[in-house]
XYZ file of C-alpha atoms in Angstrom:
423
model
C 119.055 110.842 98.722
C 121.500 114.079 97.733
C 121.465 114.454 101.697
C 123.457 110.907 102.337
C 127.187 111.840 102.652
C 130.252 109.630 101.616
C 128.068 107.392 99.415
C 131.041 104.884 98.715
C 134.631 105.226 98.044
C 136.028 105.379 94.468
C 136.763 101.813 93.385
C 137.653 102.141 89.713
C 138.068 98.573 89.318
C 136.749 97.095 86.107
C 135.266 93.803 86.290
C 134.556 92.108 82.945
C 131.684 89.273 82.697
C 131.377 87.355 79.669
C 128.801 85.180 78.248
C 126.349 86.692 80.458
C 122.261 87.427 80.214
C 121.859 90.829 80.456
C 118.502 91.811 81.442
C 118.211 95.593 81.629
C 114.503 96.951 81.793
C 115.793 100.571 81.496
C 116.676 100.118 78.053
C 114.589 96.894 77.429
C 117.746 94.650 76.796
C 117.682 90.993 77.148
C 120.495 89.410 75.360
C 123.994 87.427 75.596
C 127.209 89.372 75.665
C 130.170 90.523 77.670
C 129.876 93.454 79.665
C 132.094 95.439 81.618
C 131.053 97.369 85.685
C 133.141 100.063 87.029
C 131.514 101.329 90.459
C 128.039 99.919 90.153
C 127.790 101.122 86.388
C 127.801 99.462 82.919
C 130.660 100.893 80.572
C 131.947 100.709 77.221
C 134.767 98.424 76.337
C 138.018 99.356 78.100
C 140.682 100.353 75.751
C 143.086 98.707 77.938
C 142.247 95.355 79.016
C 145.100 95.680 81.480
C 142.576 98.103 83.375
C 140.305 94.794 84.277
C 141.171 93.633 87.469
C 138.566 90.246 87.360
C 137.045 88.353 85.003
C 134.041 86.214 85.355
C 132.276 83.457 83.374
C 128.670 84.604 83.299
C 127.064 81.766 81.028
C 124.128 80.427 82.372
C 123.732 83.579 85.041
C 121.640 86.752 84.608
C 122.989 90.507 85.061
C 120.218 92.452 86.689
C 120.048 95.934 88.139
C 119.622 96.565 91.730
C 116.184 95.938 93.228
C 114.011 98.314 94.842
C 111.423 97.046 97.328
C 108.249 99.048 98.024
C 107.435 97.578 101.491
C 109.973 96.221 103.998
C 110.114 96.832 107.664
C 113.606 97.075 109.180
C 112.464 97.219 112.944
C 114.535 100.321 113.539
C 113.624 102.582 115.276
C 111.619 100.972 117.803
C 111.742 97.287 117.751
C 115.740 96.318 117.621
C 114.864 93.357 119.174
C 113.765 91.979 115.714
C 116.429 93.976 113.712
C 117.986 96.768 113.121
C 119.385 98.879 110.375
C 122.360 97.055 110.152
C 121.291 93.584 110.211
C 118.418 94.074 107.865
C 120.454 96.208 105.784
C 123.125 93.910 105.182
C 120.485 91.488 104.385
C 118.864 93.698 101.662
C 122.088 94.456 100.154
C 123.213 90.706 100.230
C 120.072 89.649 98.314
C 120.157 92.595 95.539
C 117.722 95.058 97.566
C 120.003 98.460 97.351
C 116.780 100.719 97.751
C 114.411 99.816 100.703
C 111.077 101.578 101.301
C 109.913 101.602 104.571
C 106.439 102.619 105.806
C 105.927 105.315 108.599
C 104.485 102.768 111.593
C 107.573 102.545 113.468
C 108.355 103.748 116.897
C 108.300 106.480 117.297
C 106.125 107.287 113.911
C 107.873 108.660 111.295
C 105.911 112.226 111.442
C 108.567 115.174 111.137
C 110.661 115.516 108.313
C 113.762 116.827 110.220
C 114.406 113.378 111.269
C 114.637 111.924 107.793
C 117.982 112.540 106.658
C 119.666 111.266 109.873
C 117.914 107.922 109.372
C 118.578 107.850 105.961
C 122.338 108.339 106.535
C 122.409 105.564 109.490
C 120.747 103.168 107.125
C 123.693 103.916 104.472
C 126.135 103.560 107.208
C 125.010 100.741 109.212
C 123.507 98.731 106.269
C 124.906 100.183 102.885
C 121.386 100.487 101.435
C 119.359 103.584 100.500
C 116.345 103.944 102.588
C 113.353 105.676 100.971
C 110.791 106.623 104.062
C 106.875 107.015 103.784
C 106.111 109.835 106.273
C 102.921 109.692 108.157
C 99.827 110.839 106.844
C 98.112 111.820 110.540
C 99.527 112.977 113.333
C 100.786 109.918 115.380
C 98.858 107.692 113.022
C 95.885 108.151 114.948
C 93.736 109.326 111.705
C 92.365 112.396 113.277
C 93.827 115.236 111.742
C 96.686 115.657 109.132
C 100.500 115.300 109.885
C 102.823 117.986 109.139
C 102.974 116.942 104.959
C 104.833 119.855 104.020
C 107.515 119.005 106.641
C 107.656 115.549 105.796
C 107.900 116.480 101.895
C 110.547 119.294 102.923
C 112.357 115.868 104.363
C 111.803 114.123 101.472
C 109.837 111.319 102.241
C 108.780 109.822 99.154
C 105.024 109.315 99.982
C 102.816 109.467 102.847
C 100.375 106.663 104.345
C 98.399 105.706 107.522
C 99.803 102.104 107.015
C 97.309 99.715 108.383
C 95.698 102.501 110.963
C 92.264 103.618 110.275
C 90.835 107.077 109.959
C 88.406 108.479 112.440
C 86.214 108.876 109.584
C 85.704 109.398 105.815
C 85.539 113.301 106.084
C 89.245 113.145 107.988
C 90.364 110.775 104.904
C 88.809 112.836 101.969
C 90.725 116.289 103.292
C 93.529 114.896 104.464
C 93.962 113.324 100.585
C 93.148 116.670 99.348
C 96.115 118.144 101.681
C 98.433 115.398 99.839
C 97.161 116.126 96.292
C 97.787 119.675 96.827
C 101.453 119.201 97.788
C 101.876 116.708 95.213
C 102.538 113.557 97.332
C 102.056 110.027 96.501
C 100.000 108.127 98.948
C 100.325 104.296 100.202
C 97.244 102.725 101.455
C 97.405 99.098 102.641
C 93.355 98.769 102.485
C 91.888 97.157 105.306
C 88.582 97.964 107.004
C 88.926 98.039 111.084
C 85.405 96.667 111.929
C 85.204 94.230 109.504
C 88.812 93.011 110.034
C 88.331 93.254 113.877
C 90.441 90.879 116.010
C 90.793 88.229 113.252
C 94.313 87.134 112.663
C 94.107 84.546 109.293
C 91.627 84.359 106.297
C 88.060 83.801 107.237
C 87.492 80.504 105.699
C 87.407 76.800 106.323
C 91.187 76.922 107.925
C 90.338 79.183 109.950
C 87.032 77.815 111.368
C 88.783 74.522 111.634
C 91.403 75.794 114.084
C 88.765 78.082 115.827
C 90.625 81.337 114.709
C 89.426 84.720 114.030
C 89.038 85.472 110.640
C 89.476 88.483 108.356
C 87.036 88.344 105.587
C 88.048 89.127 102.077
C 85.852 91.961 101.868
C 87.641 93.698 104.520
C 90.304 94.571 102.354
C 87.703 95.239 99.156
C 85.279 97.697 101.234
C 88.334 99.853 102.204
C 90.080 99.832 98.871
C 86.678 100.583 97.379
C 86.387 103.577 99.455
C 89.675 104.617 98.893
C 89.501 104.536 95.321
C 86.408 106.647 95.316
C 88.501 109.000 97.467
C 91.360 109.117 94.932
C 88.752 109.784 92.032
C 87.348 112.606 93.939
C 90.689 114.427 95.309
C 93.024 113.719 91.915
C 95.572 112.179 94.480
C 98.206 110.092 93.479
C 97.825 106.312 94.810
C 99.713 103.073 95.639
C 97.996 100.205 96.822
C 100.269 97.982 98.639
C 99.986 94.157 99.682
C 96.794 93.281 97.766
C 95.547 89.903 98.993
C 92.407 89.275 97.415
C 91.435 88.396 93.733
C 88.547 90.931 93.811
C 90.957 93.770 94.534
C 92.906 92.668 91.397
C 89.380 93.700 89.573
C 88.985 97.225 91.261
C 92.189 98.013 90.513
C 91.559 96.815 86.872
C 88.622 98.908 86.711
C 90.161 102.263 88.438
C 92.873 101.970 85.344
C 90.744 101.402 83.033
C 89.288 104.926 84.305
C 92.584 106.191 83.948
C 92.826 107.072 87.987
C 96.444 107.816 89.038
C 96.779 104.233 90.684
C 99.463 101.839 91.045
C 99.506 98.437 92.928
C 101.914 95.509 94.435
C 101.644 92.346 96.164
C 103.833 90.550 98.343
C 106.083 87.786 96.696
C 104.629 85.451 99.591
C 101.200 85.666 98.559
C 101.876 84.442 94.828
C 102.973 80.787 96.408
C 100.985 80.501 99.621
C 97.327 80.090 100.782
C 95.460 80.068 104.139
C 96.456 76.321 104.318
C 99.848 76.870 105.251
C 98.764 77.992 108.810
C 97.348 74.413 109.356
C 98.580 72.973 112.574
C 98.583 76.465 113.960
C 101.922 77.256 112.125
C 102.721 80.889 113.151
C 105.083 81.235 110.568
C 102.391 81.761 108.228
C 100.987 84.345 110.192
C 101.183 87.429 108.315
C 98.955 90.530 107.859
C 97.460 90.648 105.523
C 96.646 86.993 105.794
C 97.005 84.165 103.284
C 93.804 83.713 101.502
C 92.279 81.259 99.300
C 93.699 79.682 96.366
C 91.204 81.342 94.298
C 92.641 84.618 95.672
C 96.212 83.056 95.047
C 95.503 82.624 91.226
C 94.110 86.000 90.800
C 96.828 87.772 92.333
C 99.061 85.568 89.837
C 96.777 86.717 87.085
C 97.152 90.173 88.033
C 100.851 90.293 88.099
C 101.290 88.478 84.511
C 98.465 91.100 83.263
C 100.180 94.036 84.489
C 97.441 95.042 86.639
C 99.542 94.542 89.828
C 102.447 96.565 88.718
C 105.061 95.450 91.057
C 106.157 92.708 93.747
C 107.634 93.758 97.009
C 109.188 91.524 99.575
C 106.978 92.617 102.764
C 109.940 91.487 104.829
C 109.386 91.403 108.320
C 112.049 90.219 110.475
C 110.665 88.685 114.020
C 112.492 87.451 117.152
C 112.208 83.778 117.845
C 109.802 84.374 121.089
C 107.366 86.496 118.741
C 106.330 83.511 116.969
C 105.986 80.917 120.087
C 103.016 81.755 121.676
C 99.435 80.490 120.782
C 99.121 81.496 117.388
C 96.444 84.345 117.586
C 98.798 86.145 119.996
C 101.989 85.909 117.688
C 103.230 88.760 115.491
C 102.331 88.722 112.114
C 105.408 88.779 109.590
C 107.539 86.590 107.346
C 111.343 87.211 106.978
C 111.372 87.842 103.130
C 114.509 89.090 101.769
C 116.673 85.689 101.504
C 113.941 84.050 99.369
C 113.004 86.763 97.599
C 114.991 85.976 94.191
C 114.452 82.377 94.287
C 110.543 82.925 94.315
C 110.905 85.417 91.493
C 112.804 83.265 89.615
C 109.790 80.358 89.910
C 107.628 83.170 88.598
C 109.588 82.489 85.509
C 109.728 78.986 85.663
C 105.788 78.626 85.782
C 105.524 80.664 82.932
C 103.818 83.731 84.577
C 106.686 86.414 83.491
C 109.560 86.676 81.027
C 113.036 87.006 83.321
C 112.864 90.633 81.759
C 109.185 91.376 82.733
C 110.242 89.702 86.489
C 113.154 92.252 86.757
C 111.164 95.030 85.563
C 108.420 94.327 88.050
C 110.831 94.046 91.116
C 113.618 97.211 89.502
C 112.238 99.889 87.479
C 108.784 99.936 87.757
C 108.773 100.138 91.695
C 111.962 102.741 91.523
C 109.137 104.615 89.395
C 106.180 104.209 91.762
C 108.150 105.480 94.703
C 109.604 108.533 92.704
C 113.178 107.204 93.176
C 114.020 106.584 89.468
C 116.607 109.063 88.998
C 118.305 108.126 92.131
C 118.172 104.396 91.453
C 119.482 105.160 88.271
C 122.472 107.587 89.426
C 123.497 104.940 92.201
C 123.734 101.976 89.993
C 124.523 98.423 91.309
C 124.237 95.393 89.456
C 123.727 91.619 90.551
C 124.764 88.596 89.329
C 122.242 85.922 89.564
C 122.147 81.976 89.012
C 119.030 80.967 88.177
C 119.675 77.239 88.474
C 121.624 77.481 91.848
C 119.584 74.929 93.876
C 119.983 75.372 97.760
C 118.116 75.091 100.764
C 116.738 77.827 102.950
C 118.002 76.815 106.445
C 118.504 79.029 109.296
C 122.305 79.262 108.933
C 121.479 80.314 105.188
C 119.556 83.708 106.232
C 120.948 86.657 106.203
C 118.299 88.501 108.219
C 118.287 88.443 111.703
C 114.445 87.234 111.469
C 114.396 83.400 110.896
C 111.060 83.347 110.378
C 109.328 82.121 107.440
C 107.281 79.276 105.994
C 109.739 78.444 103.488
C 112.027 77.328 105.954
C 113.828 74.042 105.296
C 112.520 74.522 101.521
C 114.599 73.356 98.413
C 114.993 76.568 96.171
C 116.165 77.561 93.103
C 117.976 80.509 91.912
C 119.562 83.158 94.240
C 121.740 86.380 93.731
C 125.342 85.373 93.897
C 127.349 88.785 93.764
C 126.364 92.794 93.979
C 128.636 94.956 91.925
C 128.191 98.286 93.840
């Protein structure tokens, strides 16, 4: 991120927070104390308390480091009718995500390293976030020949991926991964076999059959994942598997980790809460890809998070305009606007006993920063969030900061929220 200029004006104000629960995964700290923050960083107790410009009663609240999102689509460039770097950047920032990773399937495809510095600068200038770009693994994401991976690395992309686009054949995949491995680039996979998925739009199961919708079987994910894991083993490339949706995928990742393969994985927050029952009544707000799957899958994903087999939780934020969800279900665009509900749902995992507060914070800040290879940037840029884990509120359209109001949680009573961001 060194190419982003004019990061922020020096503020130098010192903020004191008393009786705050400090959740600091960098130092494995979980205790209640007084802290002082200056320019987005924790500092020692000042010698002169006259320099403290603001004092906050932190009793009952958490202080956590800035969040890192491993997958969000901000819709710019190419689909500004759904959102922009400004609207989604500001929404991300307000909800604690100061670092956001985007996949390469924008319009145009992110396959030129020369364009990346300007995009990162615009994300910072417009939305106040640090944008981290995954470059295209193949030219135009067509799966036929490698993109200019060396140029993308020079442009400081944090990884490469073919997003959800397929490869012409496994030979292309194999040699492209060899190329990425030679350059030391991480490859992000979003496993889905295009032939098995065909024109499906929901999980293949009872709900799809009852509503007459074409299904995507779970095996479409696991067949692709199995192949990709074998390619990883053969090439030695470092790989991250994003947005897992099936319990069987968790088992495959666990086996790969047992074999010491260089792999990590994440899951979207909404996959830990929703199943394909959410699409009942042709509820297009729950149309997402990978699709919401069975209760067995949801429980398997939760178990994977609790066991650390799934390393991180991402938002998979995909804002859409209202018209994108107003057509017959199969013709609507897939996506959930996820920034605004993310922290409340994360705190719900703590309330459910799945994770401790420190484990949750670790999976949404420190670990994703490490996976994206931006740990030092995340640490040096700082940023801390004041979170009220008991704040009760309702997610209505007026509360959503994103331009996209497309969420199946709309109207839900939620508990917990980011109430202030210190940068």
